Tab-separated table of C-alpha atoms in Angstrom:
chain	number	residue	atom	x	y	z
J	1	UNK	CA	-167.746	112.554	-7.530
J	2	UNK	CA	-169.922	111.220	-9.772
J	3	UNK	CA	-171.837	114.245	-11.221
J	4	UNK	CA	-168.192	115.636	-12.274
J	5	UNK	CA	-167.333	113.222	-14.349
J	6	UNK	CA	-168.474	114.748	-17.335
J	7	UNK	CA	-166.851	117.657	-16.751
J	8	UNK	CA	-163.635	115.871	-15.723
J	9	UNK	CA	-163.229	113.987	-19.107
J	10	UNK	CA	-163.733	117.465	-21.110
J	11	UNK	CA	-161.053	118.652	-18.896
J	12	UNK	CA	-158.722	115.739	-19.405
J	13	UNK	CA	-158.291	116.543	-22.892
J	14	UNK	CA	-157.457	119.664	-22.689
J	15	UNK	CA	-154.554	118.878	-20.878
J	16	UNK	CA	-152.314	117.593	-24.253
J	17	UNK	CA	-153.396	120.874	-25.683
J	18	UNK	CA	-152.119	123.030	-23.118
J	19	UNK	CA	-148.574	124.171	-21.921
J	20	UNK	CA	-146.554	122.824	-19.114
J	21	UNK	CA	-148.488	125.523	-16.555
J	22	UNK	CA	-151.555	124.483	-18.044
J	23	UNK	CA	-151.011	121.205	-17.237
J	24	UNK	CA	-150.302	122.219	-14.049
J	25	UNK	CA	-153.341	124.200	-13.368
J	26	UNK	CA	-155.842	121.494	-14.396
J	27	UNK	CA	-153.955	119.670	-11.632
J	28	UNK	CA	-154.795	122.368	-9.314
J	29	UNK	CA	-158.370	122.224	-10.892
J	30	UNK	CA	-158.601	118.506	-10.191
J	31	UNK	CA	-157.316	117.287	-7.150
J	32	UNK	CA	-157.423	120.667	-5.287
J	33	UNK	CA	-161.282	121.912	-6.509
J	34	UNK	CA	-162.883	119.084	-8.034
J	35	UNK	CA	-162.090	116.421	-6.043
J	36	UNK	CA	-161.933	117.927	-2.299
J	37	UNK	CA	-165.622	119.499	-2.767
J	38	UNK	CA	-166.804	116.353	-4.450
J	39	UNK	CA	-165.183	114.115	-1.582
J	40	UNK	CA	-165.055	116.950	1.785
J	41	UNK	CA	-167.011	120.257	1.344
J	42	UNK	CA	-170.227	118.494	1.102
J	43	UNK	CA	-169.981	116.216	4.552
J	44	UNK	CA	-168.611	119.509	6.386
J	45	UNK	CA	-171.665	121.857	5.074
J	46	UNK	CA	-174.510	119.093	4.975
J	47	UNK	CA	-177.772	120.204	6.064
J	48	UNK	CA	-176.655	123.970	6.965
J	49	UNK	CA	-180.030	125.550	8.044
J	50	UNK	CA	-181.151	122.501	10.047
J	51	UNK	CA	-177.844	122.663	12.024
J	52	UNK	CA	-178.013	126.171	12.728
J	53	UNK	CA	-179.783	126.724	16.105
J	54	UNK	CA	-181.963	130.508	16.834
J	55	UNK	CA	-183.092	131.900	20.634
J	56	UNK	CA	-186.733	131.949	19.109
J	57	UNK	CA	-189.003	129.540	17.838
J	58	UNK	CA	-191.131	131.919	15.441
J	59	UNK	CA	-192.021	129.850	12.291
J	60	UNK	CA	-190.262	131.090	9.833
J	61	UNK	CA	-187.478	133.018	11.689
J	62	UNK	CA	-185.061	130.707	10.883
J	63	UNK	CA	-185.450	130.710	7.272
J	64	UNK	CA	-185.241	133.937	6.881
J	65	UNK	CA	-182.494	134.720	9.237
J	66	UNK	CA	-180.527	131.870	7.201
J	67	UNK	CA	-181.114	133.312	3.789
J	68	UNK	CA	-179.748	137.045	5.303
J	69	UNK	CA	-176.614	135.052	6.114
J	70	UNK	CA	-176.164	133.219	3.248
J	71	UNK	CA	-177.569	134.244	0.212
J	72	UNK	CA	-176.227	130.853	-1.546
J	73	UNK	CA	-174.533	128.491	-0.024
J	74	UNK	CA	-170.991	127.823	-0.306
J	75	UNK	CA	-170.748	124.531	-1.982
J	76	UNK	CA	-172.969	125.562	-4.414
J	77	UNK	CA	-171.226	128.757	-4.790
J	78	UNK	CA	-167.911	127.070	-4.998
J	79	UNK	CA	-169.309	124.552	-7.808
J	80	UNK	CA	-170.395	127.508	-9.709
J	81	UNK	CA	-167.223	128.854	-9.237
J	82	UNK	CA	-165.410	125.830	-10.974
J	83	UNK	CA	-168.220	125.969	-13.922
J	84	UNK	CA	-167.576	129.368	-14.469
J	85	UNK	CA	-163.605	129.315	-14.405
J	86	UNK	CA	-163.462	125.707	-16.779
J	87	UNK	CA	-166.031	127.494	-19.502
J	88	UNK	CA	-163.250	129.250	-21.090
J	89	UNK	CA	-161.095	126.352	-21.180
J	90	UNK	CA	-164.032	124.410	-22.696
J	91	UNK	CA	-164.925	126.651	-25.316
J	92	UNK	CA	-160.899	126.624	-26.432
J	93	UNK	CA	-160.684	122.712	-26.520
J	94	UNK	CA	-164.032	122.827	-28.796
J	95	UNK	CA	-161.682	125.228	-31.278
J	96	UNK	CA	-158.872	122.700	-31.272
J	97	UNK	CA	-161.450	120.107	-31.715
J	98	UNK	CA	-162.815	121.809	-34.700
J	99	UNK	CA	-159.205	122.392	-36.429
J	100	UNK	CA	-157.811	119.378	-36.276
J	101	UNK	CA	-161.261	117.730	-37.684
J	102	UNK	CA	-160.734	120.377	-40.085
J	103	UNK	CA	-157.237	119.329	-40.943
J	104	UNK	CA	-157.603	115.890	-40.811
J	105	UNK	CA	-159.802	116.651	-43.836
J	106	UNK	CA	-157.158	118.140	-45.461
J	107	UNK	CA	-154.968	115.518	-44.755
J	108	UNK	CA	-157.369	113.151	-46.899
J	109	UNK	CA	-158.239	115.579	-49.752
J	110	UNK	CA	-154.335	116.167	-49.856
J	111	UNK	CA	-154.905	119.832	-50.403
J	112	UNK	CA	-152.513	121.407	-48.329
J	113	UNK	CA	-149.907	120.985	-45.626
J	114	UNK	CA	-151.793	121.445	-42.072
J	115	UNK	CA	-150.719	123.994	-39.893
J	116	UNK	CA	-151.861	123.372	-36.461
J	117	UNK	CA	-151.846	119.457	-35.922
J	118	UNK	CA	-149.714	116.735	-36.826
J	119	UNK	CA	-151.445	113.185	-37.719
J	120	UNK	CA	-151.757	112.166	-34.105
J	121	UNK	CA	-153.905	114.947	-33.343
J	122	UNK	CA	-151.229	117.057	-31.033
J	123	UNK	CA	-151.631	120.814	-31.595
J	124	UNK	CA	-149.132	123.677	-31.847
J	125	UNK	CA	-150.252	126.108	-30.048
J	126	UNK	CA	-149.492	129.082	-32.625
J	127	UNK	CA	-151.228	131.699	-34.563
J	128	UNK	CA	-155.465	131.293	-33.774
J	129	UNK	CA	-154.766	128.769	-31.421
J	130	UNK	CA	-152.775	131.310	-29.289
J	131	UNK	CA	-155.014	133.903	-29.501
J	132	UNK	CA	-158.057	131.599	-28.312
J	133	UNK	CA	-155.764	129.820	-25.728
J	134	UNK	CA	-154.409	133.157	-24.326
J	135	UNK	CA	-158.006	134.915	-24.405
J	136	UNK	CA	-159.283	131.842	-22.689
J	137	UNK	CA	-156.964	132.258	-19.965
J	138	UNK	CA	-158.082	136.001	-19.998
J	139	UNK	CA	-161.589	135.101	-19.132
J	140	UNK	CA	-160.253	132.408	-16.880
J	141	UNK	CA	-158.430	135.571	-14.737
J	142	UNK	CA	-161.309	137.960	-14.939
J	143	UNK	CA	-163.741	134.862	-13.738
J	144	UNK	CA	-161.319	133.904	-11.176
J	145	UNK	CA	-161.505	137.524	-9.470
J	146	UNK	CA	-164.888	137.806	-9.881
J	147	UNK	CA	-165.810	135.298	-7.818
J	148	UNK	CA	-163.156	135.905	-5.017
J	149	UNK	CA	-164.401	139.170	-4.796
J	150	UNK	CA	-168.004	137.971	-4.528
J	151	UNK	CA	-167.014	135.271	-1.912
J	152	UNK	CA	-165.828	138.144	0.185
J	153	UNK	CA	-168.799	140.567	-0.715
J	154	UNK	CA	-171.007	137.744	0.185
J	155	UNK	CA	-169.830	136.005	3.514
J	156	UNK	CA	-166.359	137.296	4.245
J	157	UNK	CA	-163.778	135.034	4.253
J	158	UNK	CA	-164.115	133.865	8.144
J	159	UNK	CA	-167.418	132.135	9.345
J	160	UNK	CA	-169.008	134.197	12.349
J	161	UNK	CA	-170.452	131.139	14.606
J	162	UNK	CA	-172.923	134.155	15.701
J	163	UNK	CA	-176.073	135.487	12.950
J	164	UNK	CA	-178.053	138.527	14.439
J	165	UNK	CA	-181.137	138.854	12.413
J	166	UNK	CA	-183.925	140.989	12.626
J	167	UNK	CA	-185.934	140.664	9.117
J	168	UNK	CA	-189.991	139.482	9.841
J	169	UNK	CA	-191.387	137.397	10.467
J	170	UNK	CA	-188.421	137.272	13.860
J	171	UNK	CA	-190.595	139.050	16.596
J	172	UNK	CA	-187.544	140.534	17.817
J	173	UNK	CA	-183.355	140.901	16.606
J	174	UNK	CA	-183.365	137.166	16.724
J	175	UNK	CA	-179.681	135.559	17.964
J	176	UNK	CA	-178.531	132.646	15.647
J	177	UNK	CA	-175.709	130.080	16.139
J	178	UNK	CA	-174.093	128.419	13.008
J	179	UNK	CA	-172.388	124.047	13.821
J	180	UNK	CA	-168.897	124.235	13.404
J	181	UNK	CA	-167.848	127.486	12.731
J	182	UNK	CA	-163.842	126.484	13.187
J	183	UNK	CA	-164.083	123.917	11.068
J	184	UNK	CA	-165.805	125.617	8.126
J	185	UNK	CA	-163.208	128.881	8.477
J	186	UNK	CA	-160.984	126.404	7.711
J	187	UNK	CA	-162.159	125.175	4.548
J	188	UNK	CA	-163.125	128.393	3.322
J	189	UNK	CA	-159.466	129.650	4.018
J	190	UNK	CA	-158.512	126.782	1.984
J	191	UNK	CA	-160.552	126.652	-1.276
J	192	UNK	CA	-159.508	131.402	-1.038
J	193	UNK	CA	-156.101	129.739	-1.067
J	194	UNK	CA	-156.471	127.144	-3.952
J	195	UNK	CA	-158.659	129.954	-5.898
J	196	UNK	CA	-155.429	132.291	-5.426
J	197	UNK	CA	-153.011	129.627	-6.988
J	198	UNK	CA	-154.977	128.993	-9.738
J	199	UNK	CA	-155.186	132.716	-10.510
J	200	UNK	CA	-151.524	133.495	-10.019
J	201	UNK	CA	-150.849	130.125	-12.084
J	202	UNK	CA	-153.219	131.824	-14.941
J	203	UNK	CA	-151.028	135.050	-14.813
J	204	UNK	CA	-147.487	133.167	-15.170
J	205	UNK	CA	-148.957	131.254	-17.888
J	206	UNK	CA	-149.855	134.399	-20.139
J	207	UNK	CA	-146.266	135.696	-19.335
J	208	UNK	CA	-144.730	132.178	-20.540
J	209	UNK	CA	-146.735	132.244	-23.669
J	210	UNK	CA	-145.768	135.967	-24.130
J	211	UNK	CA	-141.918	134.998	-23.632
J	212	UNK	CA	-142.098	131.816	-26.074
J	213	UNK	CA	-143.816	133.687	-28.604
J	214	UNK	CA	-141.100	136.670	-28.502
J	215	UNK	CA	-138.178	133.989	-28.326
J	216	UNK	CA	-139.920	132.293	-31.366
J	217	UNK	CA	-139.905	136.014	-33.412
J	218	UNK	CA	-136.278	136.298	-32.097
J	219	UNK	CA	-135.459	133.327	-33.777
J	220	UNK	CA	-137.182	133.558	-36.764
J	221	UNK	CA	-135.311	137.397	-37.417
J	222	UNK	CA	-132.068	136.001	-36.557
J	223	UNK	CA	-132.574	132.973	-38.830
J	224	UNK	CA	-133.870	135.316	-41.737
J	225	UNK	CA	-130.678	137.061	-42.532
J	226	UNK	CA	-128.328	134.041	-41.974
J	227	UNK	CA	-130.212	132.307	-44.511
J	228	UNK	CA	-129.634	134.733	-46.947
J	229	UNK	CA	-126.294	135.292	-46.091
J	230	UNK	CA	-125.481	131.310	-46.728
J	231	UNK	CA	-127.197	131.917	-50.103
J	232	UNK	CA	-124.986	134.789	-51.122
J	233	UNK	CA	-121.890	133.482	-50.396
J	234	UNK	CA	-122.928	129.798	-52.107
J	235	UNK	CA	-123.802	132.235	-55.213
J	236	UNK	CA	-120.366	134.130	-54.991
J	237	UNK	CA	-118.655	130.816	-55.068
J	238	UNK	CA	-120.536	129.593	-58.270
């Protein structure tokens, strides 16, 4: 778990600068993704290609027959997965970042009111914010599909305990036998099903920011003509 510790603390911080299904997707993104490959993937995969057992001793068949089956492997494809899918995310907490350095500035000069942060440093997400935060999820969806799409492209989403290969230097269509096939379906079925969450928790997030920011214009145009209306009749009475 070490090597995502970096990326975990980046991650933490988004999560006061995100809404309550952002919160809950970092969880997802956490405990679910970050923390099962760091702690189970690895010990199930290990050594892959020195597991896997051929009918042919041909130097060289094995590689090769390996590398037809799996063109990366899954851990690593799974860790460039998470990468991929927290980039957007990233790139949004280095805006807020930015504005409320920016505004804390202003705060000193005493130039103008701020209009993103308040002197703790929490964020509303409105107006740029939004847009980066919602085009950040965006990405997050498109990069989320992508790579379930691959996944299945690449391996399929069940592990055949059986490779048939017949690339050189095999001397013949060369049978191969993967180490725990049942096992590894398993897992695979698991981190598809954790990838699916996160993307349909992605999708009801843009729909809750697209329903708070309608209920906020609602407001505000209801709000407008009652103020004015107050006004008029505190005139009449003078």
């Amino acid at each position: 778990m070490g090597e995502w510790g970096f990326l975990s603390k980046l991650l933490d911080k988004v999560q006061s600068h995100s809404t309550v299904v952002g919160k809950v997707w970092l969880s997802v993104l956490f405990i679910f993704r970050i923390m099962i490959l760091g702690a189970g993937a690895e010990k199930v995969w290990g050594d892959e290609q020195s597991n896997m057992i051929c009918n042919t001793k041909q130097p060289g068949c094995k590689n090769v027959c390996y590398d037809q089956a799996f063109p990366i492997s899954h851990i690593r494809f799974w860790v460039l997965q998470i990468i991929f899918v927290s980039s957007p995310t990233l790139i949004y907490l280095g805006h807020v970042a930015h504005v409320i350095h920016k505004e804390n500035k202003m705060r000193e000069k005493k130039v103008k009111v701020p209009k993103y942060s308040d002197e703790k440093g929490h964020v509303k997400i409105k107006g740029n914010l939004l847009g980066n935060y919602m085009t950040s999820i965006c990405f997050r969806i498109i990069l989320e599909v992508a790579f379930i799409v691959g996944q299945y492209y690449l391996y399929g989403f069940i592990m055949d305990p059986r490779i048939v290969c017949s690339r050189a230097p095999c001397p013949f269509t060369v049978e191969c036998y993967m180490s725990r096939p049942t096992e590894k379906t398993i897992f695979i079925i698991f981190m598809l099903v954790v990838a699916c969450v996160s993307l349909l928790l992605n999708v009801v997030e843009i729909f809750y920011l697209l329903c708070s920011r309608s209920c906020r214009r609602k407001s505000k145009t209801v709000a407008a003509p009652t103020i004015a209306l107050e006004r008029f009749n505190s005139h009449s009475t003078a």
